[in-house]
Amino acid sequence: MEGAGENAPESSSSAPGSEESARDPQVPPPEEESGDCARSLEAVPKKLCGYLSKFGGKGPIRGWKSRWFFYDERKCQLYYSRTAQDANPLDSIDLSSAVFDCKADAEEGIFEIKTPSRVITLKAATKQAMLYWLQQLQMKRWEFHNSPPAPPATPDAALAGNGPVLHLELGQEEAELEEFLCPVKTPPGLVGVTAALQPFPALQNISLKHLGTEIQNTMHNIRGNKQAQGTGHEPPGEDSPQSGEPQREGQPSASDASTPGREPEDSPKPAPKSSLTINFAQKAKRQNNTFPFFSEGITRNRTAQEKVAALEQQVLMLTKELKSQKELVKILHKALEAAQQEKRASSAYLAAAEDKDRLELVRHKVRQIAELGRRVEALEQERESLAHTASLREQQVQELQQHVQLLMDKNHAKQQVICKLSEKVTQDFRHPPDQSPLRPDAANRDFLSQQEKIEHLKDDMEAYRTQNRFLNSEIHQVTKIWRKVAEKEKALLTKCAYLQARNCQVESKYLAGLRRLQEALGDEASECSELLRQLVQEALQWEAGEASSDSMELSPISEYDEYGFLTVPDYEVEDLKLLAKIQALEVRSHHLLGLEAVDRPLRERWAALGDLVPSAELKQLLRAGVPREHRPRVWKWLVHLRVQHLHTPGCYQELLSRGQAREHPAARQIELDLNRTFPNNKHFTCATSSFPDKLRRVLLAFSWQNPTIGYCQGLNRLAAIALLVLEEEESAFWCLVAIVETIMPADYYCNTLTASQVDQRVLQDLLSEKLPRLMAHLGQHHVDLSLVTFNWFLVVFADSLISNILLRVWDAFLYEGTKVVFRYALAIFKYNEKEILRLQNGLEIYQYLRFFTKTISNSRKLMNIAFNDMNPFRMKQLRQLRMVHRERLEAELRELEQLKAEYLERRASRRRAVSEGCASEDEVEGEA
Amino acid sequence: MMAIRELKVCLLGDTGVGKSSIVCRFVQDHFDHNISPTIGASFMTKTVPCGNELHKFLIWDTAGQERFHSLAPMYYRGSAAAVIVYDITKQDSFYTLKKWVKELKEHGPENIVMAIAGNKCDLSDIREVPLKDAKEYAESIGAIVVETSAKNAINIEELFQGISRQIPPLDPHENGNNGIIKVEKPTTQASRRCC
Ligand SMILES: Nc1nc2c(ncn2[C@@H]2O[C@H](COP(=O)(O)OP(=O)(O)O)[C@@H](O)[C@H]2O)c(=O)[nH]1
Ligand SMILES: [Mg+2]
């Protein structure tokens, strides 16, 4: 806390406080070794630190507080404490995810740091300091993001050898920053280590929020001081103020109590005067300087004269009135005299005259009196009217006076104008006029105010420009960081996918191992098998646990795949559950591994492919599988190639309306199968889905399109797959037509399913040729493959293969035809040949064949077997085999019919021999 | 150690009568309203004890649609037993049952055990086929008959127990390879007569 003492009086006395004191450049930098903090700062030469005011607090104590900010490179944290010398920061700001902002319309030096959790408003002493800070913060943030990540944990290294290499191009783009904002020079004395030595405010800045830290810091400083005193390292001058300090700060509770009261005093901080206001004031002063010189004397003279004249007039009027009043007085005097005469006369009369005369006289006098009374009244009236006119005059006078005042004002204004003009004239004499002399006064005034405005706008513009430049750089920086982070994320995702794939593989291998063990142990109820059971149970439960707890999973095994099929087949038997899980894991690992290496290039090739034209290249592409986004388009094209000749516009609608008019005999069966189509697909099980309705219409339309077939169980699956891919029902209908009427041989779905049965025999022949060992093995165990393969052919694997492989098979099948079905049927056996050969029991083999198609997860491997390992595979051979077997089958059927007939014959004859009374049920059957 | 006998059983009957459901109930004790219609055949196993033997049923479920009948010989060939299913709410399905019985008698293995299941007995209020008719018919052909419900798990176990009982006990002289005897072989030979 050294140094606090000498500044304490200054900072507590002046409200502006810390800001000003920090700005004061006169404070000489004291020696470096003055405090332990300064020493530690010295060790890091390029440290970003300095005093800033931070806006904070709540309610009445809201306001600016000076804080010492310093940046920690390792953590990308901006710490702040009350003073540079404090040992523990009050708090920190995480810059790694912060954005910076400065507002043009805010006070100078104010800027904001926004982190996801809060916004910190800070104020630097000057604009330059603010820009310096902003730029430094940006730089630090960039450095942090650009720096190589912390060395990973050891297991990472082991994996790095196998995984895709994470290659992050961390390009240096510092130069770009300068496009936006040229580097701000370090404001001298305001930031950096030297700023720590700036005087800082005393206790009133104490942070209430971080009181604990404050107390700690205080204690630390006290301790530090004591130590320093003990060693006697400090120069004596700096020691002296300390002695008083510790006592004051030694009682944090006291300072704590006093702070809230004191806090508001320094919160309202006078804004630094902007250059604009200063300009204004100066201009005003300049104008005033020239003004009073002319005008004021004149105005004063003028008004006096006018007043005198008016008063004189008034005096005149009043004297007139006075005269008339005097006259009146005179008249009254005369009257009085006459009355006195009269009185004298009457007293004479009283003295002398006799009664009669007296009476006469009295009467006469009474008359005279009345006469006089009347006259008095008349005079009185006259007087009143005169007084009235006098008041009227007075009013007039007042009005006139007002008028005079008005004129005087006008005069004054004019004089002012004259003054200004003369000033202007003098100016113009000095500086030759450079503008049109027209209406010089108005123009001048305009000019002045506009200049002010321009000045103002320039100021604004400057501010906005800085802000804009800063924000541009901020945007640039943030974008850069974002890009980098996105890159990192992508790399991590790839790595994750790879690791997940590996994990899946390992897990599936583990499960497979468990299964083998289980099989090997057989039914022996030993401790081992109990343990195994437990392990299997656990393994099966993993998935559920993972799914619920691990919400952050990157590419979880979703319940349904892209086309809505359940990803984990719902096997009911316990040991098959394990298999199902193994299979799901395998599928996923292949999917994850294939994403980058296989799917991407394929996708690119498909994207580059323009119009679809039959070609060898297209054939290869179709065999590899069409990416999902291209599949509907490609299928439509493939179907069109095949049904062009059957296609007439409106045909589908017509078939539909035919179905509405009359019920097809197949309608009942279609209806029965509708809800049983793909119970493992959400599009067909969801009650609100439109797919079952579409499927009904497609199948009904087909039953009319091809009355000989009508509806055959299995067509529902074909149509459903078409619907899932093409979505639109008419396209799906044509797809069904293409398969049944153009791809498959005739009689494939008709009443006897002859062609389908023929194909099973053809397949057996082909299997014997391509996989002789397997066929021998199956023969040995009396396994009839056609029980299993019949379904494959009838519905083109729709029930057997997992959807992503199934649709690839269909991609090639729609283009190349039934050959593809044979190829894949052979490939499926080849793929699992070893496994089948391992099984030494017909039942086990059957059981295995029940689900083994669904365990195929590596579509590329299967495809390679189908199209490479099974070569040569010639259409001619296929046709020939089909012909041979068809003949044989038909012969067999004929033979069967014959046997049937013979049997009936035999029975009939036998029955004839038996008594006629007991008619057997058989006869009823025969009729049914 | 009990001897395990593998018994091939095939299910026949009109489409939609509930063959797959019966198998599903028997093997997994589970009922699903929307079981995917069988095409070709589906295959399941279940082992049940019978006397001092274990009977391992290898159940072949077949497609019901008329045109798949031509495939049926593949399935009943070598079968020890056939479960012929009708739907008690569908008179038609009872006629189809009779056709199946006839076909089995003409082309099936000679000693095949026939069991008739009148399924969906939970829907007896909309019944079309009286139990009496079924019983009379079964008697006339020497078959066992039960009314079942795959949905409510009625008589499913009993159906297969009945079949077990009808299987003639093993001839001890033929008991060869470690207790596992395949009944498949002799019946296959028997059926060769017609296919
Ligand atoms: N109410 C009722 N419905 C049943 C029963 N068994 C099967 N079903 C229904 O009948 C329909 C056809 O069944 P499924 O087993 O596929 O017949 P399959 O064609 O003979 O195999 C399905 O919708 C089943 O839900 C039963 O015992 N009771
Ligand atoms: Mg079925």
Coordinates of C-alpha atoms and ligand atoms in Angstrom, one line a residue, chain A residues 672 676 713, chain B residues 13-22 31-38 61-64 85 87 119-123 148-152, ligand 1:
Chain A
L672 CA -55.0 -56.6 -44.9
R676 CA -48.4 -54.9 -41.8
Q713 CA -47.9 -60.3 -51.2
Chain B
G13 CA -53.9 -71.5 -43.3
D14 CA -55.5 -68.6 -45.0
T15 CA -53.8 -65.3 -45.0
G16 CA -54.5 -63.1 -42.0
V17 CA -55.9 -65.9 -39.8
G18 CA -53.0 -65.3 -37.3
K19 CA -50.4 -68.0 -38.1
S20 CA -47.5 -65.7 -37.5
S21 CA -49.2 -64.4 -34.4
I22 CA -49.6 -67.8 -33.0
F31 CA -48.4 -60.3 -29.6
D32 CA -47.9 -57.6 -32.2
H33 CA -50.9 -56.2 -34.0
N34 CA -48.9 -55.5 -37.1
I35 CA -46.8 -58.4 -37.8
S36 CA -45.2 -58.2 -41.2
P37 CA -46.9 -60.7 -43.5
T38 CA -44.8 -63.6 -44.1
D61 CA -44.5 -70.2 -40.8
T62 CA -45.7 -69.8 -44.3
A63 CA -47.3 -67.1 -46.5
G64 CA -51.0 -67.2 -46.5
V85 CA -55.2 -72.3 -38.7
D87 CA -60.1 -67.7 -38.2
N119 CA -57.8 -68.6 -33.9
K120 CA -59.1 -65.3 -32.7
C121 CA -61.4 -66.9 -30.1
D122 CA -61.3 -63.6 -28.3
L123 CA -63.6 -62.4 -31.0
T148 CA -56.9 -70.3 -29.7
S149 CA -56.2 -66.6 -29.3
A150 CA -52.8 -65.4 -30.0
K151 CA -53.9 -62.0 -28.7
N152 CA -54.9 -63.2 -25.3
Ligands
LIG1 N1 -58.3 -60.4 -32.2 C1 -57.3 -61.1 -32.6 N2 -56.5 -60.8 -33.6 C2 -55.5 -61.6 -34.0 C3 -55.2 -62.8 -33.3 N3 -54.2 -63.4 -33.9 C4 -53.8 -62.6 -35.0 N4 -54.6 -61.5 -35.0 C5 -54.6 -60.4 -36.0 O1 -54.8 -60.9 -37.3 C6 -54.0 -60.3 -38.2 C7 -53.2 -61.3 -39.0 O2 -52.2 -61.9 -38.2 P1 -51.0 -62.7 -38.8 O3 -50.4 -63.4 -37.7 O4 -50.1 -61.8 -39.6 O5 -51.7 -63.7 -39.8 P2 -51.0 -64.6 -40.9 O6 -51.2 -64.0 -42.2 O7 -51.8 -65.9 -40.8 O8 -49.6 -64.8 -40.4 C8 -53.1 -59.3 -37.5 O9 -53.6 -58.0 -37.6 C9 -53.2 -59.8 -36.0 O10 -53.1 -58.8 -35.1 C10 -56.1 -63.1 -32.2 O11 -55.9 -64.1 -31.5 N5 -57.1 -62.3 -31.9

